[in-house]
Amino acid sequence: MSLSIHVFIFLLISSFSVLFVKAENQYKVGGEEGWRVPDDNNTDLYTNWASKLRFQVGDSIVFEYKNDSVIRVEKRGYYHCNESGNGAVFKDGRTVFLFDKPGLFYFVSSNFEHCKKGQRLMIDVMASHRPPFPGSPGPSPASSAAFTSYGGSVPVFAVAFSTLLIFKWAIKD
């Protein structure tokens, strides 16, 4: 085979590997509002925000806040605004949580009064991202998506394997 055929095969395999790229989304909690005490007439702010999105394993959420805090809690802590959570109380103004498994995740402000006023969040995380069908656009993240990163071992393997094949064939010719 000529070198141009090898290059063509490499480009073909590389372009198909893009179909398997897995996108993880990072969402800013509350969108433009951020993590704050909801207004009296908007106590369902975070429930409404989360209901508009689909969270999956590999996604993350960013809490951005001033003079406040966030803590991950169990179901009981969420409903009773009990701050005894699974770990530290974060007060740094920007906290990121990565969803590494499916299930329900609960977050509250460690300030009891803030939590009672609706500053709490429950997120249902689905199993994992599925690659989109070729040619069809996938669902776009809501306007509250802050960043999108790309990763995955399938594209890396495909490119590395096809590169090795090209060099092997080029050396034979």
PDB file of C-alpha atoms in Angstrom:
ATOM      1  CA  MET A   1       0.000   0.000   0.000  1.00  0.00           C
ATOM      2  CA  SER A   2       1.132   3.495  -0.698  1.00  0.00           C
ATOM      3  CA  LEU A   3       1.691   6.034   2.033  1.00  0.00           C
ATOM      4  CA  SER A   4      -1.291   8.132   0.878  1.00  0.00           C
ATOM      5  CA  ILE A   5      -3.642   5.170   1.501  1.00  0.00           C
ATOM      6  CA  HIS A   6      -2.181   4.813   4.993  1.00  0.00           C
ATOM      7  CA  VAL A   7      -2.739   8.490   5.692  1.00  0.00           C
ATOM      8  CA  PHE A   8      -6.318   8.187   4.434  1.00  0.00           C
ATOM      9  CA  ILE A   9      -6.961   5.193   6.731  1.00  0.00           C
ATOM     10  CA  PHE A  10      -5.443   7.085   9.659  1.00  0.00           C
ATOM     11  CA  LEU A  11      -7.659  10.109   9.042  1.00  0.00           C
ATOM     12  CA  LEU A  12     -10.722   7.908   8.630  1.00  0.00           C
ATOM     13  CA  ILE A  13     -10.123   6.055  11.897  1.00  0.00           C
ATOM     14  CA  SER A  14      -9.319   9.306  13.696  1.00  0.00           C
ATOM     15  CA  SER A  15     -12.508  10.968  12.520  1.00  0.00           C
ATOM     16  CA  PHE A  16     -14.642   7.996  13.620  1.00  0.00           C
ATOM     17  CA  SER A  17     -12.999   8.005  17.034  1.00  0.00           C
ATOM     18  CA  VAL A  18     -14.496  11.450  17.661  1.00  0.00           C
ATOM     19  CA  LEU A  19     -17.918   9.775  17.790  1.00  0.00           C
ATOM     20  CA  PHE A  20     -16.871   8.000  20.964  1.00  0.00           C
ATOM     21  CA  VAL A  21     -15.664  11.080  22.822  1.00  0.00           C
ATOM     22  CA  LYS A  22     -17.462  11.333  26.116  1.00  0.00           C
ATOM     23  CA  ALA A  23     -18.488  14.782  27.283  1.00  0.00           C
ATOM     24  CA  GLU A  24     -18.734  15.606  30.952  1.00  0.00           C
ATOM     25  CA  ASN A  25     -20.523  18.786  31.889  1.00  0.00           C
ATOM     26  CA  GLN A  26     -19.841  21.167  34.708  1.00  0.00           C
ATOM     27  CA  TYR A  27     -22.842  23.171  35.875  1.00  0.00           C
ATOM     28  CA  LYS A  28     -22.902  26.329  37.962  1.00  0.00           C
ATOM     29  CA  VAL A  29     -25.434  25.720  40.739  1.00  0.00           C
ATOM     30  CA  GLY A  30     -28.356  28.104  40.359  1.00  0.00           C
ATOM     31  CA  GLY A  31     -27.150  29.331  36.967  1.00  0.00           C
ATOM     32  CA  GLU A  32     -26.650  33.097  36.959  1.00  0.00           C
ATOM     33  CA  GLU A  33     -28.076  33.313  40.494  1.00  0.00           C
ATOM     34  CA  GLY A  34     -25.302  31.196  41.979  1.00  0.00           C
ATOM     35  CA  TRP A  35     -25.516  29.695  45.482  1.00  0.00           C
ATOM     36  CA  ARG A  36     -27.395  32.179  47.637  1.00  0.00           C
ATOM     37  CA  VAL A  37     -30.413  32.425  49.920  1.00  0.00           C
ATOM     38  CA  PRO A  38     -33.495  32.381  47.659  1.00  0.00           C
ATOM     39  CA  ASP A  39     -35.993  35.235  47.804  1.00  0.00           C
ATOM     40  CA  ASP A  40     -39.102  34.614  49.913  1.00  0.00           C
ATOM     41  CA  ASN A  41     -41.207  34.132  46.774  1.00  0.00           C
ATOM     42  CA  ASN A  42     -38.664  31.775  45.150  1.00  0.00           C
ATOM     43  CA  THR A  43     -37.891  29.120  47.775  1.00  0.00           C
ATOM     44  CA  ASP A  44     -37.899  26.402  45.088  1.00  0.00           C
ATOM     45  CA  LEU A  45     -35.061  28.098  43.184  1.00  0.00           C
ATOM     46  CA  TYR A  46     -32.667  25.128  43.363  1.00  0.00           C
ATOM     47  CA  THR A  47     -35.354  22.463  42.902  1.00  0.00           C
ATOM     48  CA  ASN A  48     -36.483  24.213  39.727  1.00  0.00           C
ATOM     49  CA  TRP A  49     -32.898  24.702  38.534  1.00  0.00           C
ATOM     50  CA  ALA A  50     -31.991  21.017  38.993  1.00  0.00           C
ATOM     51  CA  SER A  51     -35.227  19.779  37.409  1.00  0.00           C
ATOM     52  CA  LYS A  52     -34.272  21.412  34.098  1.00  0.00           C
ATOM     53  CA  LEU A  53     -31.010  19.471  33.830  1.00  0.00           C
ATOM     54  CA  ARG A  54     -29.956  15.855  33.467  1.00  0.00           C
ATOM     55  CA  PHE A  55     -26.948  14.992  35.610  1.00  0.00           C
ATOM     56  CA  GLN A  56     -24.849  11.942  34.815  1.00  0.00           C
ATOM     57  CA  VAL A  57     -21.809  10.213  36.268  1.00  0.00           C
ATOM     58  CA  GLY A  58     -18.753  12.264  35.321  1.00  0.00           C
ATOM     59  CA  ASP A  59     -20.588  15.594  35.524  1.00  0.00           C
ATOM     60  CA  SER A  60     -19.773  18.102  38.223  1.00  0.00           C
ATOM     61  CA  ILE A  61     -21.417  21.075  39.862  1.00  0.00           C
ATOM     62  CA  VAL A  62     -19.823  24.323  40.968  1.00  0.00           C
ATOM     63  CA  PHE A  63     -21.124  26.265  43.934  1.00  0.00           C
ATOM     64  CA  GLU A  64     -20.172  29.947  43.695  1.00  0.00           C
ATOM     65  CA  TYR A  65     -21.045  32.074  46.705  1.00  0.00           C
ATOM     66  CA  LYS A  66     -20.038  34.957  48.963  1.00  0.00           C
ATOM     67  CA  ASN A  67     -20.171  34.877  52.766  1.00  0.00           C
ATOM     68  CA  ASP A  68     -21.854  31.484  52.765  1.00  0.00           C
ATOM     69  CA  SER A  69     -21.059  27.777  52.721  1.00  0.00           C
ATOM     70  CA  VAL A  70     -22.053  24.416  51.298  1.00  0.00           C
ATOM     71  CA  ILE A  71     -21.953  20.918  52.715  1.00  0.00           C
ATOM     72  CA  ARG A  72     -22.949  17.551  51.291  1.00  0.00           C
ATOM     73  CA  VAL A  73     -25.446  15.801  53.565  1.00  0.00           C
ATOM     74  CA  GLU A  74     -27.613  12.684  53.673  1.00  0.00           C
ATOM     75  CA  LYS A  75     -31.345  12.697  52.886  1.00  0.00           C
ATOM     76  CA  ARG A  76     -32.304  13.426  56.505  1.00  0.00           C
ATOM     77  CA  GLY A  77     -29.895  16.357  56.660  1.00  0.00           C
ATOM     78  CA  TYR A  78     -31.443  17.765  53.498  1.00  0.00           C
ATOM     79  CA  TYR A  79     -35.033  17.636  54.738  1.00  0.00           C
ATOM     80  CA  HIS A  80     -34.249  18.783  58.292  1.00  0.00           C
ATOM     81  CA  CYS A  81     -31.492  21.271  57.412  1.00  0.00           C
ATOM     82  CA  ASN A  82     -29.072  19.350  59.561  1.00  0.00           C
ATOM     83  CA  GLU A  83     -25.520  20.283  58.684  1.00  0.00           C
ATOM     84  CA  SER A  84     -23.891  17.098  59.975  1.00  0.00           C
ATOM     85  CA  GLY A  85     -22.752  15.892  56.593  1.00  0.00           C
ATOM     86  CA  ASN A  86     -20.288  13.517  55.001  1.00  0.00           C
ATOM     87  CA  GLY A  87     -17.370  15.843  55.320  1.00  0.00           C
ATOM     88  CA  ALA A  88     -16.119  19.347  55.569  1.00  0.00           C
ATOM     89  CA  VAL A  89     -18.109  22.541  55.444  1.00  0.00           C
ATOM     90  CA  PHE A  90     -16.832  24.481  52.431  1.00  0.00           C
ATOM     91  CA  LYS A  91     -16.595  28.249  52.816  1.00  0.00           C
ATOM     92  CA  ASP A  92     -14.046  29.161  50.142  1.00  0.00           C
ATOM     93  CA  GLY A  93     -16.491  30.852  47.729  1.00  0.00           C
ATOM     94  CA  ARG A  94     -16.119  28.270  44.959  1.00  0.00           C
ATOM     95  CA  THR A  95     -16.673  24.574  45.595  1.00  0.00           C
ATOM     96  CA  VAL A  96     -16.765  21.796  42.982  1.00  0.00           C
ATOM     97  CA  PHE A  97     -18.383  18.394  43.489  1.00  0.00           C
ATOM     98  CA  LEU A  98     -17.783  15.580  40.969  1.00  0.00           C
ATOM     99  CA  PHE A  99     -20.494  12.951  40.571  1.00  0.00           C
ATOM    100  CA  ASP A 100     -18.574   9.676  40.550  1.00  0.00           C
ATOM    101  CA  LYS A 101     -21.563   7.351  40.920  1.00  0.00           C
ATOM    102  CA  PRO A 102     -25.307   7.375  40.188  1.00  0.00           C
ATOM    103  CA  GLY A 103     -27.852   8.175  42.892  1.00  0.00           C
ATOM    104  CA  LEU A 104     -29.212  11.054  44.916  1.00  0.00           C
ATOM    105  CA  PHE A 105     -26.871  13.760  46.185  1.00  0.00           C
ATOM    106  CA  TYR A 106     -27.942  16.323  48.794  1.00  0.00           C
ATOM    107  CA  PHE A 107     -26.370  19.705  49.531  1.00  0.00           C
ATOM    108  CA  VAL A 108     -27.309  22.431  52.014  1.00  0.00           C
ATOM    109  CA  SER A 109     -25.958  25.692  53.319  1.00  0.00           C
ATOM    110  CA  SER A 110     -24.418  25.052  56.720  1.00  0.00           C
ATOM    111  CA  ASN A 111     -26.334  28.117  57.935  1.00  0.00           C
ATOM    112  CA  PHE A 112     -29.576  26.654  59.350  1.00  0.00           C
ATOM    113  CA  GLU A 113     -31.654  29.759  58.530  1.00  0.00           C
ATOM    114  CA  HIS A 114     -30.378  29.842  54.930  1.00  0.00           C
ATOM    115  CA  CYS A 115     -31.277  26.183  54.464  1.00  0.00           C
ATOM    116  CA  LYS A 116     -34.764  26.668  55.919  1.00  0.00           C
ATOM    117  CA  LYS A 117     -35.312  29.497  53.413  1.00  0.00           C
ATOM    118  CA  GLY A 118     -34.587  27.107  50.532  1.00  0.00           C
ATOM    119  CA  GLN A 119     -30.813  27.146  50.124  1.00  0.00           C
ATOM    120  CA  ARG A 120     -30.576  23.407  49.609  1.00  0.00           C
ATOM    121  CA  LEU A 121     -30.188  21.201  46.577  1.00  0.00           C
ATOM    122  CA  MET A 122     -31.054  17.599  45.714  1.00  0.00           C
ATOM    123  CA  ILE A 123     -29.631  16.103  42.517  1.00  0.00           C
ATOM    124  CA  ASP A 124     -30.467  12.748  40.952  1.00  0.00           C
ATOM    125  CA  VAL A 125     -27.419  11.507  39.025  1.00  0.00           C
ATOM    126  CA  MET A 126     -28.036   9.045  36.185  1.00  0.00           C
ATOM    127  CA  ALA A 127     -25.642   6.211  35.278  1.00  0.00           C
ATOM    128  CA  SER A 128     -23.450   7.620  32.499  1.00  0.00           C
ATOM    129  CA  HIS A 129     -23.322   9.474  29.234  1.00  0.00           C
ATOM    130  CA  ARG A 130     -24.248   7.582  26.104  1.00  0.00           C
ATOM    131  CA  PRO A 131     -22.518   8.562  22.856  1.00  0.00           C
ATOM    132  CA  PRO A 132     -24.893  10.380  20.503  1.00  0.00           C
ATOM    133  CA  PHE A 133     -26.016   8.779  17.268  1.00  0.00           C
ATOM    134  CA  PRO A 134     -23.842   9.922  14.346  1.00  0.00           C
ATOM    135  CA  GLY A 135     -25.342  12.914  12.593  1.00  0.00           C
ATOM    136  CA  SER A 136     -27.835  13.785  15.314  1.00  0.00           C
ATOM    137  CA  PRO A 137     -27.116  16.630  17.694  1.00  0.00           C
ATOM    138  CA  GLY A 138     -27.095  15.651  21.340  1.00  0.00           C
ATOM    139  CA  PRO A 139     -28.982  17.588  23.948  1.00  0.00           C
ATOM    140  CA  SER A 140     -27.270  20.853  24.689  1.00  0.00           C
ATOM    141  CA  PRO A 141     -26.577  21.678  28.319  1.00  0.00           C
ATOM    142  CA  ALA A 142     -28.831  24.337  29.774  1.00  0.00           C
ATOM    143  CA  SER A 143     -27.670  27.921  29.930  1.00  0.00           C
ATOM    144  CA  SER A 144     -26.233  27.221  33.352  1.00  0.00           C
ATOM    145  CA  ALA A 145     -23.492  24.974  31.986  1.00  0.00           C
ATOM    146  CA  ALA A 146     -20.195  26.557  32.787  1.00  0.00           C
ATOM    147  CA  PHE A 147     -17.657  24.318  31.076  1.00  0.00           C
ATOM    148  CA  THR A 148     -17.494  21.180  28.988  1.00  0.00           C
ATOM    149  CA  SER A 149     -14.463  18.935  28.995  1.00  0.00           C
ATOM    150  CA  TYR A 150     -13.752  16.009  26.728  1.00  0.00           C
ATOM    151  CA  GLY A 151     -12.071  12.755  27.549  1.00  0.00           C
ATOM    152  CA  GLY A 152     -12.146   9.031  27.100  1.00  0.00           C
ATOM    153  CA  SER A 153      -9.793   6.187  26.322  1.00  0.00           C
ATOM    154  CA  VAL A 154     -11.482   4.944  23.119  1.00  0.00           C
ATOM    155  CA  PRO A 155     -10.365   7.880  20.911  1.00  0.00           C
ATOM    156  CA  VAL A 156      -6.848   7.783  22.341  1.00  0.00           C
ATOM    157  CA  PHE A 157      -6.585   4.058  21.683  1.00  0.00           C
ATOM    158  CA  ALA A 158      -7.970   4.408  18.139  1.00  0.00           C
ATOM    159  CA  VAL A 159      -5.512   7.152  17.213  1.00  0.00           C
ATOM    160  CA  ALA A 160      -2.546   5.349  18.802  1.00  0.00           C
ATOM    161  CA  PHE A 161      -3.423   2.046  17.144  1.00  0.00           C
ATOM    162  CA  SER A 162      -3.929   3.577  13.703  1.00  0.00           C
ATOM    163  CA  THR A 163      -0.656   5.502  14.029  1.00  0.00           C
ATOM    164  CA  LEU A 164       1.211   2.274  14.787  1.00  0.00           C
ATOM    165  CA  LEU A 165      -0.389   0.580  11.771  1.00  0.00           C
ATOM    166  CA  ILE A 166       0.611   3.433   9.474  1.00  0.00           C
ATOM    167  CA  PHE A 167       4.220   3.325  10.644  1.00  0.00           C
ATOM    168  CA  LYS A 168       4.303  -0.460  10.291  1.00  0.00           C
ATOM    169  CA  TRP A 169       2.934  -0.280   6.737  1.00  0.00           C
ATOM    170  CA  ALA A 170       5.178   2.651   5.828  1.00  0.00           C
ATOM    171  CA  ILE A 171       8.272   0.730   6.929  1.00  0.00           C
ATOM    172  CA  LYS A 172       7.259  -2.313   4.826  1.00  0.00           C
ATOM    173  CA  ASP A 173       6.850  -0.134   1.708  1.00  0.00           C
TER     174      ASP A 173
END
